[in-house]
């Protein structure tokens, strides 16, 4: 491979292999100085199919200011990658106001590719005054050489760039996708858990298909259709790895050049002594190229090279290049293990996403507790269906084959999570229900006690009847209050409530019985006391007590008996004998009438007649 940077003139010859010698030409510029030998080979493939970094190129990387915009062009050999990069260099010079220049990557029209390993070109002169470094990488074609070393080289290019341009001639076929899928799988093994993958722009050259005839709205919809699984385990696996690695992807198409435009481009072959400057004359081909170049540059400038969330500078990019090469060389190129690792990562992330949804949904259900068993099970079944569906969708969208064991493995893990969450929320629901049942039981038992305590206990048969009616009514209300509980929990709570009511009735009846016994004993004591008083009165009278008592009784024979009887009655029943107030009222009325008659009778005059 051979090329010139924006600060150099035309290349001066070609040495053995691809070691191009470059001479710097003094031109007015304000960019950082470039190495005396530039562009230069960054990576080569040795006889053992391992990658080797060029130390001087690595040191050049360390000098680059950030942000760094790395565009890598890769694809099958002999399909015009170096030609497109040459057009890009000259188009960029036009944008920078330099006119038609002779910059170019080395291009060959022979059957043997002229690019070995990866070669780089860079500049700090960016359109519209943008800061940073634009870094272009040209890679050896995938079909030209031992595939083990080429897979490592392609993997290196994928991980180093922030925009990967997949150069395809005429249409995207299974062979291209298989190569890209295999490298994607290897990239996943090398990069580990850090997100370093670039945006994928599939550049289809000489594209003459009318995708609208097949019902596609645009190129991107056509690309997504190409990546859909078709039932073939091997092809579906490669498509799955591509979709997993390149989350951001699109397709760009270019027109085929005319015969005269091909002649213009062919003038760049060889050493470039007769190379036409600038770009071919304006036309559909050049216009389509400029659109593709604009889209690719725009994508690169919008997303500088990062490692995770960290924007890289030149020194960090050089360290990353060394780390990638070391890891690639240590990893065996086993595509089966690589694909399995890809699928495992896809399924693991899908399961993690589903677990997060389960956790969020369980928290929402928890806020609705308490719930009936039927309602809770319906909610949990809905969560299970949602989690399983989301998991399946993410796995299928990534193209993981249905029969891959990682699908079942992570689904089983998800089922275990679901079972644990199911048990947790069920226990939480039972706990809340039991707390509410206990609160309701205390409330209704207190109401029952207060209500039955107000029932008259004079007639115990009537008390039992009213108690049973109150118990039945409150039991129905209590059952309604805890209707959200399961049947077993309701029956247990109702049995406990009825048992408490029966205990309360038994207690009240026992208290009434003890009260009656105490009152009977009190009445007996009062009667004995009254008899004793009569005896004492009788003994205290002079003479024969019985004679004098008999004489007294003859005069007021009824008064002592009446008074003692009333006193005993009042002491026993804590109230006056029946009819007492009526007698009192009648006597009082007669007494008042007599007083009025006496007051109305004229008084006799005490004066003596003359």
XYZ file of C-alpha atoms in Angstrom:
610
model
C 0.000 0.000 0.000
C 1.200 3.480 -0.751
C -0.310 6.900 -0.015
C 0.422 10.495 0.825
C -0.793 12.723 3.634
C -2.103 16.234 3.287
C 1.364 17.646 3.813
C 3.291 15.559 1.293
C 3.711 15.492 -2.431
C 3.383 12.497 -4.718
C 5.024 9.269 -3.602
C 8.484 8.585 -4.938
C 8.657 4.977 -5.831
C 7.849 1.658 -4.302
C 10.243 -0.538 -2.354
C 10.109 -4.308 -1.978
C 6.862 -5.553 -0.499
C 4.824 -2.679 0.863
C 7.443 -0.635 2.651
C 6.892 2.675 0.883
C 9.425 5.449 1.263
C 8.018 8.944 1.514
C 9.675 12.321 1.230
C 8.114 15.308 3.001
C 7.469 18.342 0.746
C 7.493 21.752 2.373
C 4.069 23.321 2.049
C 2.389 26.055 4.016
C 0.284 24.494 6.745
C -0.495 24.870 10.407
C -0.970 21.234 11.274
C 1.206 19.081 13.479
C 4.320 17.686 11.719
C 4.009 14.142 10.407
C 6.680 11.411 10.275
C 9.176 11.566 7.434
C 7.840 8.227 6.247
C 4.073 8.613 5.922
C 1.627 6.980 5.437
C 3.106 3.983 7.114
C 2.252 0.420 7.873
C 0.724 0.125 11.340
C 0.203 -3.647 11.520
C 1.664 -6.576 9.642
C 0.947 -10.300 9.675
C 3.987 -12.512 10.357
C 4.610 -16.047 9.183
C 2.939 -17.460 12.295
C -0.264 -15.553 11.444
C 0.281 -13.277 14.430
C 0.005 -9.481 14.295
C 2.996 -7.185 14.728
C 2.881 -3.441 15.355
C 5.284 -1.051 13.641
C 7.032 0.798 16.552
C 7.457 4.049 14.578
C 3.774 4.018 13.631
C 2.833 3.467 17.279
C 4.938 6.459 18.271
C 3.148 8.469 15.583
C -0.190 7.479 17.146
C 0.996 8.787 20.507
C 1.497 12.264 19.017
C -2.080 12.653 17.790
C -4.286 15.220 19.553
C -7.764 14.284 20.656
C -10.507 13.823 19.769
C -9.528 11.120 17.299
C -11.846 10.139 14.463
C -10.731 6.757 13.127
C -12.303 5.506 9.876
C -11.396 1.981 8.809
C -12.183 0.661 5.336
C -12.339 -3.129 5.148
C -13.735 -5.760 2.863
C -12.932 -8.417 0.335
C -9.718 -8.007 -1.648
C -9.698 -6.429 -5.112
C -12.953 -4.494 -4.697
C -11.618 -0.937 -4.751
C -10.982 -0.031 -1.095
C -7.777 1.883 -1.837
C -9.433 3.620 -4.789
C -12.262 4.854 -2.596
C -9.806 6.090 0.052
C -7.865 7.971 -2.618
C -11.074 9.646 -3.748
C -11.824 10.475 -0.093
C -8.407 12.125 0.377
C -8.844 14.295 -2.695
C -12.455 15.142 -1.814
C -11.277 16.208 1.633
C -8.591 18.453 0.094
C -11.275 20.129 -2.003
C -13.343 20.760 1.153
C -10.265 22.301 2.759
C -9.819 24.626 -0.244
C -6.689 22.945 -1.621
C -8.128 22.296 -5.062
C -7.357 19.155 -7.065
C -4.425 17.327 -5.473
C -2.510 14.143 -6.315
C -2.879 12.419 -2.961
C -3.517 8.716 -3.164
C -3.234 5.331 -1.583
C -1.289 2.852 -3.665
C -3.607 1.133 -6.142
C -2.997 -1.892 -8.313
C -5.061 -3.176 -11.208
C -3.426 -6.585 -11.111
C -4.761 -9.783 -9.626
C -2.422 -9.516 -6.631
C -3.454 -7.129 -3.888
C -1.063 -4.307 -3.132
C -2.150 -3.769 0.481
C -0.623 -5.979 3.169
C -1.586 -5.559 6.811
C -3.025 -2.191 7.856
C -1.758 1.163 6.626
C -2.650 4.499 8.142
C -2.985 8.130 7.109
C -3.875 11.035 9.349
C -4.333 14.784 9.460
C -5.267 17.443 11.942
C -6.741 19.603 9.172
C -10.488 19.070 9.518
C -13.392 20.739 7.699
C -15.242 23.631 9.343
C -12.435 24.250 11.828
C -13.099 21.074 13.808
C -10.426 20.083 16.316
C -8.761 16.706 16.612
C -7.302 14.131 14.254
C -8.866 12.344 11.289
C -7.283 8.899 11.044
C -7.824 6.598 8.019
C -6.978 2.892 8.036
C -6.704 0.767 4.891
C -6.729 -2.987 5.527
C -5.671 -6.021 3.564
C -8.568 -7.718 1.783
C -10.216 -10.592 3.586
C -9.853 -13.049 0.727
C -6.172 -12.431 0.084
C -4.090 -14.690 2.295
C -4.271 -17.037 5.236
C -7.654 -16.484 6.865
C -6.384 -16.945 10.423
C -4.086 -13.936 10.204
C -6.643 -11.926 8.225
C -9.324 -12.574 10.843
C -6.968 -11.238 13.495
C -6.207 -8.199 11.325
C -9.883 -7.458 10.686
C -10.624 -7.856 14.397
C -7.869 -5.332 15.179
C -9.378 -2.857 12.695
C -12.865 -3.285 14.162
C -11.722 -2.587 17.708
C -9.451 0.348 16.833
C -11.910 2.404 14.782
C -14.987 4.413 15.697
C -16.448 4.046 12.170
C -16.030 0.791 10.254
C -16.794 1.048 6.535
C -17.484 -2.375 5.058
C -16.671 -2.068 1.350
C -18.904 -4.334 -0.762
C -19.113 -4.606 -4.551
C -22.624 -4.626 -6.088
C -24.515 -6.391 -3.287
C -24.161 -7.781 0.213
C -23.899 -11.577 -0.081
C -23.632 -14.448 2.382
C -19.873 -14.661 1.996
C -19.428 -11.035 3.058
C -21.775 -11.435 6.003
C -20.050 -14.656 7.059
C -16.662 -12.958 7.129
C -18.012 -9.965 9.023
C -19.893 -12.209 11.469
C -16.835 -14.313 12.201
C -14.706 -11.249 12.888
C -17.463 -9.764 15.026
C -17.452 -12.896 17.161
C -13.675 -12.738 17.558
C -13.942 -9.060 18.476
C -16.324 -9.918 21.300
C -13.868 -12.459 22.694
C -11.008 -9.943 22.581
C -12.735 -6.833 23.933
C -14.321 -8.408 27.015
C -16.938 -6.309 28.777
C -15.830 -2.817 27.648
C -17.867 -1.210 24.891
C -15.415 -0.275 22.106
C -17.348 -1.300 19.018
C -17.642 1.146 16.101
C -20.583 2.229 14.012
C -20.952 -0.006 10.952
C -21.489 1.672 7.570
C -21.934 -0.846 4.766
C -20.759 0.835 1.548
C -22.182 -0.973 -1.495
C -20.280 0.029 -4.642
C -21.789 -0.194 -8.173
C -25.200 -0.726 -6.562
C -27.856 -1.233 -9.259
C -30.671 -2.948 -7.353
C -34.076 -1.265 -7.166
C -34.940 -2.037 -3.550
C -38.312 -0.303 -3.824
C -39.497 -3.088 -6.108
C -39.038 -5.482 -3.202
C -40.990 -3.229 -0.864
C -38.095 -1.641 1.044
C -38.481 1.998 2.036
C -34.748 2.737 2.134
C -31.282 1.191 2.237
C -31.343 0.663 5.987
C -34.543 -1.360 5.808
C -32.902 -3.462 3.096
C -29.869 -4.048 5.346
C -32.016 -5.129 8.293
C -33.809 -7.590 6.048
C -30.466 -9.090 5.054
C -29.650 -9.629 8.743
C -32.889 -11.432 9.572
C -32.548 -15.131 10.505
C -33.645 -17.519 7.780
C -33.578 -20.832 9.665
C -30.026 -21.808 8.804
C -28.077 -22.276 12.031
C -24.728 -21.174 10.589
C -26.039 -18.151 8.673
C -28.279 -17.104 11.558
C -25.295 -17.282 13.901
C -23.231 -14.896 11.787
C -26.117 -12.458 11.472
C -26.658 -12.604 15.212
C -23.028 -11.730 15.914
C -23.176 -8.765 13.510
C -26.347 -7.380 15.112
C -24.932 -7.898 18.591
C -21.617 -6.172 17.914
C -22.794 -3.352 15.642
C -25.782 -1.895 17.426
C -25.575 1.207 15.216
C -25.489 0.293 11.532
C -26.626 1.584 8.136
C -26.145 0.996 4.422
C -24.810 3.494 1.885
C -24.914 2.886 -1.862
C -22.843 4.284 -4.758
C -23.439 4.375 -8.493
C -21.170 2.439 -10.868
C -18.607 4.543 -12.785
C -18.899 5.005 -16.530
C -16.188 3.803 -18.920
C -14.533 7.229 -18.981
C -14.695 7.501 -15.203
C -13.086 4.056 -14.894
C -10.299 5.216 -17.173
C -9.792 8.260 -14.934
C -9.562 6.020 -11.860
C -7.272 3.520 -13.562
C -4.757 6.317 -14.125
C -4.020 6.079 -10.400
C -2.675 2.525 -10.745
C 0.997 1.795 -10.407
C 3.484 4.424 -9.308
C 1.157 7.317 -10.117
C 3.437 9.169 -12.585
C 0.520 9.642 -15.001
C -2.163 9.884 -12.337
C -4.959 12.326 -13.017
C -5.288 14.934 -10.234
C -8.495 15.504 -8.322
C -11.685 13.530 -8.949
C -13.383 12.390 -12.157
C -15.686 14.925 -13.855
C -19.020 15.559 -12.184
C -21.681 12.950 -12.789
C -23.891 10.393 -11.071
C -20.884 8.388 -9.927
C -19.017 11.309 -8.360
C -22.202 12.699 -6.870
C -22.990 9.380 -5.207
C -19.397 9.168 -3.944
C -19.539 12.643 -2.430
C -22.771 11.752 -0.631
C -21.181 8.613 0.769
C -18.039 10.496 1.812
C -20.117 13.188 3.507
C -22.142 10.594 5.446
C -19.040 8.689 6.542
C -17.166 11.814 7.628
C -20.258 13.085 9.450
C -20.605 9.767 11.293
C -16.934 9.837 12.310
C -16.962 13.435 13.561
C -20.172 12.831 15.515
C -18.646 10.024 17.543
C -14.920 10.267 18.333
C -13.060 7.168 19.468
C -13.905 6.207 23.048
C -13.128 3.410 25.421
C -16.319 3.041 27.405
C -17.098 6.644 28.369
C -13.511 7.874 27.996
C -12.516 9.890 24.918
C -9.108 8.717 23.718
C -6.097 10.821 22.790
C -3.156 9.576 20.726
C -1.275 8.021 23.620
C -4.353 6.158 24.788
C -5.082 4.999 21.229
C -1.519 3.628 20.953
C -1.922 1.780 24.253
C -5.236 0.392 23.013
C -3.613 -0.801 19.775
C -0.899 -2.632 21.734
C -3.469 -4.173 24.086
C -5.658 -5.333 21.186
C -2.723 -6.975 19.375
C -1.576 -8.740 22.539
C -5.057 -10.066 23.237
C -5.672 -11.108 19.629
C -2.400 -12.998 19.459
C -3.164 -14.799 22.719
C -6.665 -15.838 21.663
C -7.040 -18.964 19.516
C -9.066 -18.241 16.408
C -11.978 -20.584 17.252
C -15.103 -19.226 15.612
C -17.381 -21.734 17.338
C -16.260 -20.570 20.788
C -16.420 -16.964 19.628
C -20.004 -17.291 18.420
C -20.979 -19.106 21.584
C -19.506 -16.231 23.584
C -21.505 -13.767 21.470
C -24.762 -15.633 22.033
C -24.073 -16.023 25.727
C -23.567 -12.263 26.040
C -26.748 -11.504 24.087
C -28.842 -13.888 26.200
C -27.267 -12.688 29.435
C -28.067 -9.050 28.669
C -31.595 -9.981 27.569
C -32.097 -11.887 30.826
C -30.704 -8.973 32.866
C -33.109 -6.591 31.138
C -36.007 -8.962 31.842
C -34.930 -9.261 35.498
C -34.932 -5.483 35.837
C -38.471 -5.396 34.438
C -39.521 -8.146 36.854
C -38.113 -6.234 39.826
C -39.842 -3.000 38.787
C -43.144 -4.815 38.202
C -42.940 -6.617 41.550
C -42.453 -3.282 43.301
C -45.589 -1.971 41.597
C -47.540 -5.045 42.700
C -46.187 -4.644 46.234
C -47.681 -1.156 46.396
C -51.122 -2.667 45.611
C -51.093 -5.189 48.470
C -53.198 -6.678 49.928
C -54.680 -8.588 47.030
C -56.781 -11.676 46.735
C -55.009 -14.872 45.744
C -56.688 -14.801 42.333
C -55.729 -11.170 41.697
C -52.145 -11.715 42.811
C -51.692 -14.813 40.678
C -53.102 -12.955 37.662
C -50.581 -10.142 38.215
C -47.697 -12.593 38.571
C -48.712 -14.522 35.463
C -48.728 -11.224 33.561
C -45.228 -10.404 34.831
C -44.008 -13.860 33.816
C -45.443 -13.497 30.305
C -43.988 -9.992 29.912
C -40.501 -11.054 31.065
C -40.452 -14.168 28.900
C -41.743 -12.268 25.871
C -39.196 -9.465 26.245
C -36.400 -11.994 26.663
C -37.470 -13.913 23.558
C -37.823 -10.727 21.493
C -34.342 -9.445 22.404
C -32.785 -12.845 21.730
C -34.560 -13.276 18.388
C -33.813 -9.694 17.284
C -30.134 -10.406 17.864
C -30.446 -13.500 15.674
C -29.485 -16.093 18.282
C -30.580 -19.492 16.923
C -33.450 -21.132 18.795
C -31.448 -24.276 19.408
C -28.446 -22.558 20.952
C -27.969 -23.834 24.539
C -27.334 -20.350 25.905
C -30.984 -19.438 25.196
C -32.222 -22.191 27.499
C -29.527 -21.617 30.105
C -30.386 -17.965 30.660
C -34.123 -18.638 30.388
C -33.758 -21.189 33.192
C -31.938 -18.553 35.265
C -34.765 -16.138 34.535
C -37.341 -18.731 35.628
C -35.503 -19.149 38.924
C -35.572 -15.400 39.455
C -39.292 -15.400 38.687
C -39.894 -18.229 41.160
C -37.990 -16.399 43.909
C -39.888 -13.173 43.225
C -43.180 -15.105 43.158
C -42.465 -16.625 46.581
C -41.379 -13.252 47.944
C -44.449 -11.308 46.855
C -46.765 -14.156 47.927
C -45.249 -14.131 51.417
C -45.448 -10.342 51.537
C -49.109 -10.488 50.552
C -49.873 -13.084 53.254
C -48.032 -10.985 55.813
C -50.020 -7.852 54.928
C -53.290 -9.824 54.887
C -52.613 -11.336 58.320
C -51.821 -7.901 59.742
C -55.062 -6.475 58.340
C -57.074 -9.486 59.522
C -55.663 -9.052 63.027
C -56.527 -5.350 63.021
C -60.050 -6.084 61.774
C -60.480 -8.890 64.320
C -59.491 -6.560 67.167
C -61.886 -3.907 65.850
C -64.885 -6.255 65.572
C -64.195 -8.001 68.876
C -64.161 -4.613 70.608
C -67.474 -3.659 68.945
C -68.987 -7.028 69.874
C -67.951 -6.660 73.507
C -69.270 -3.111 73.761
C -72.575 -4.087 72.112
C -73.346 -7.232 74.129
C -72.326 -5.541 77.389
C -75.261 -3.170 76.886
C -77.815 -6.034 76.710
C -80.035 -6.359 79.823
C -78.922 -9.356 81.878
C -82.129 -9.648 83.939
C -83.514 -12.208 81.502
C -80.629 -14.522 80.621
C -82.606 -16.318 77.928
C -83.296 -13.025 76.198
C -79.618 -12.091 76.598
C -78.478 -15.270 74.836
C -80.886 -14.652 71.981
C -79.764 -11.058 71.461
C -76.098 -12.034 71.818
C -76.459 -14.621 69.060
C -78.129 -12.064 66.772
C -75.353 -9.523 67.353
C -72.724 -12.242 66.799
C -74.277 -13.300 63.495
C -74.507 -9.729 62.177
C -70.951 -8.820 63.115
C -69.590 -12.097 61.774
C -71.095 -11.252 58.376
C -69.596 -7.758 58.485
C -66.217 -9.173 59.550
C -66.286 -11.649 56.678
C -66.931 -8.837 54.195
C -64.097 -6.784 55.674
C -61.588 -9.599 55.059
C -63.008 -10.848 51.760
C -59.661 -10.189 50.013
C -58.056 -13.024 51.978
C -57.954 -16.620 50.815
C -60.780 -18.961 51.817
C -58.564 -20.811 54.273
C -57.446 -17.575 55.921
C -61.028 -16.276 56.071
C -62.326 -19.500 57.617
C -59.576 -19.482 60.211
C -60.247 -15.833 61.099
C -64.028 -16.411 61.269
C -63.592 -19.453 63.527
C -61.436 -17.392 65.840
C -63.992 -14.556 65.898
C -66.904 -16.946 66.690
C -64.808 -18.598 69.381
C -64.078 -15.203 70.935
C -67.816 -14.371 70.844
C -68.724 -17.654 72.546
C -66.097 -17.028 75.205
C -67.523 -13.538 75.722
C -71.073 -14.896 76.146
C -69.863 -17.548 78.564
C -68.030 -14.914 80.561
C -71.043 -12.600 80.721
C -73.377 -15.444 81.753
C -70.979 -16.477 84.467
C -70.791 -12.897 85.715
C -74.611 -12.669 85.765
C -74.865 -15.944 87.693
C -72.310 -14.784 90.254
C -74.139 -11.464 90.569
C -77.470 -13.218 91.254
C -75.834 -15.391 93.918
C -74.312 -12.335 95.546
C -77.634 -10.466 95.539
C -79.440 -13.478 97.018
C -76.890 -13.690 99.780
C -77.264 -9.954 100.355
C -81.044 -10.253 100.654
C -80.695 -13.028 103.186
C -78.319 -10.950 105.244
C -80.680 -7.959 105.195
C -83.643 -10.083 106.330
C -81.606 -11.405 109.225
C -80.543 -7.881 110.040
C -84.194 -6.659 110.047
C -85.248 -9.476 112.362
C -82.389 -8.638 114.644
C -83.454 -4.981 114.787
C -86.997 -5.973 115.797
C -85.634 -8.154 118.527
C -83.394 -5.365 119.837
C -86.325 -2.904 119.845
C -88.485 -5.361 121.656
C -85.866 -6.048 124.311
C -85.325 -2.342 124.927
C -88.985 -1.698 126.037
C -89.729 -1.523 129.869
C -91.797 -4.287 131.478
C -92.782 -7.286 129.648
C -91.405 -6.570 126.262
C -93.904 -8.701 124.524
C -96.842 -7.117 126.258
C -95.635 -3.626 125.554
C -94.808 -4.528 122.015
C -98.252 -5.976 121.644
C -99.820 -2.831 123.011
C -97.784 -0.720 120.588
C -98.733 -2.871 117.717
C -102.351 -2.536 118.636
C -102.081 1.194 118.156
C -99.756 1.234 115.098
C -99.877 -2.367 114.168
C -99.101 -1.903 110.521
C -96.401 0.772 110.540
C -93.431 -1.233 111.821
C -94.170 -4.088 109.486
C -94.618 -1.728 106.568
C -91.440 0.215 107.248
C -89.284 -2.826 107.894
C -90.647 -4.504 104.780
C -89.962 -1.463 102.647
C -86.449 -1.165 104.061
C -85.678 -4.788 103.358
C -87.108 -4.460 99.827
C -85.078 -1.330 99.092
C -81.917 -2.946 100.456
C -82.449 -6.023 98.348
C -83.536 -4.487 95.049
C -82.062 -1.001 95.283
C -85.454 0.540 94.472
C -88.799 1.313 96.122
C -91.501 -1.367 96.210
C -93.987 -1.233 93.293
C -96.838 1.264 93.896
C -94.931 3.238 96.533
C -94.838 6.399 94.463
C -98.507 6.006 93.552
C -99.474 5.659 97.259
C -97.271 8.589 98.122
C -98.881 10.698 95.414
C -102.406 9.733 96.500
C -101.706 10.444 100.186
C -100.148 13.738 99.263
C -103.216 14.624 97.186
C -105.600 13.746 100.058
C -103.516 15.680 102.537
C -103.584 18.699 100.298
C -107.357 18.435 99.896
C -107.869 18.269 103.682
C -105.649 21.283 104.158
C -107.680 23.243 101.670
C -110.952 22.314 103.383
C -109.606 23.295 106.770
C -108.397 26.585 105.404
C -111.792 27.328 103.840
C -113.842 26.690 107.058
C -114.755 30.087 108.791
C -113.198 30.665 112.165
C -115.587 31.101 115.186
C -115.467 34.548 116.818
C -113.962 34.528 120.306
C -115.645 37.837 121.276
C -118.477 37.696 123.889
C -121.828 39.145 122.926
C -122.857 42.285 124.767
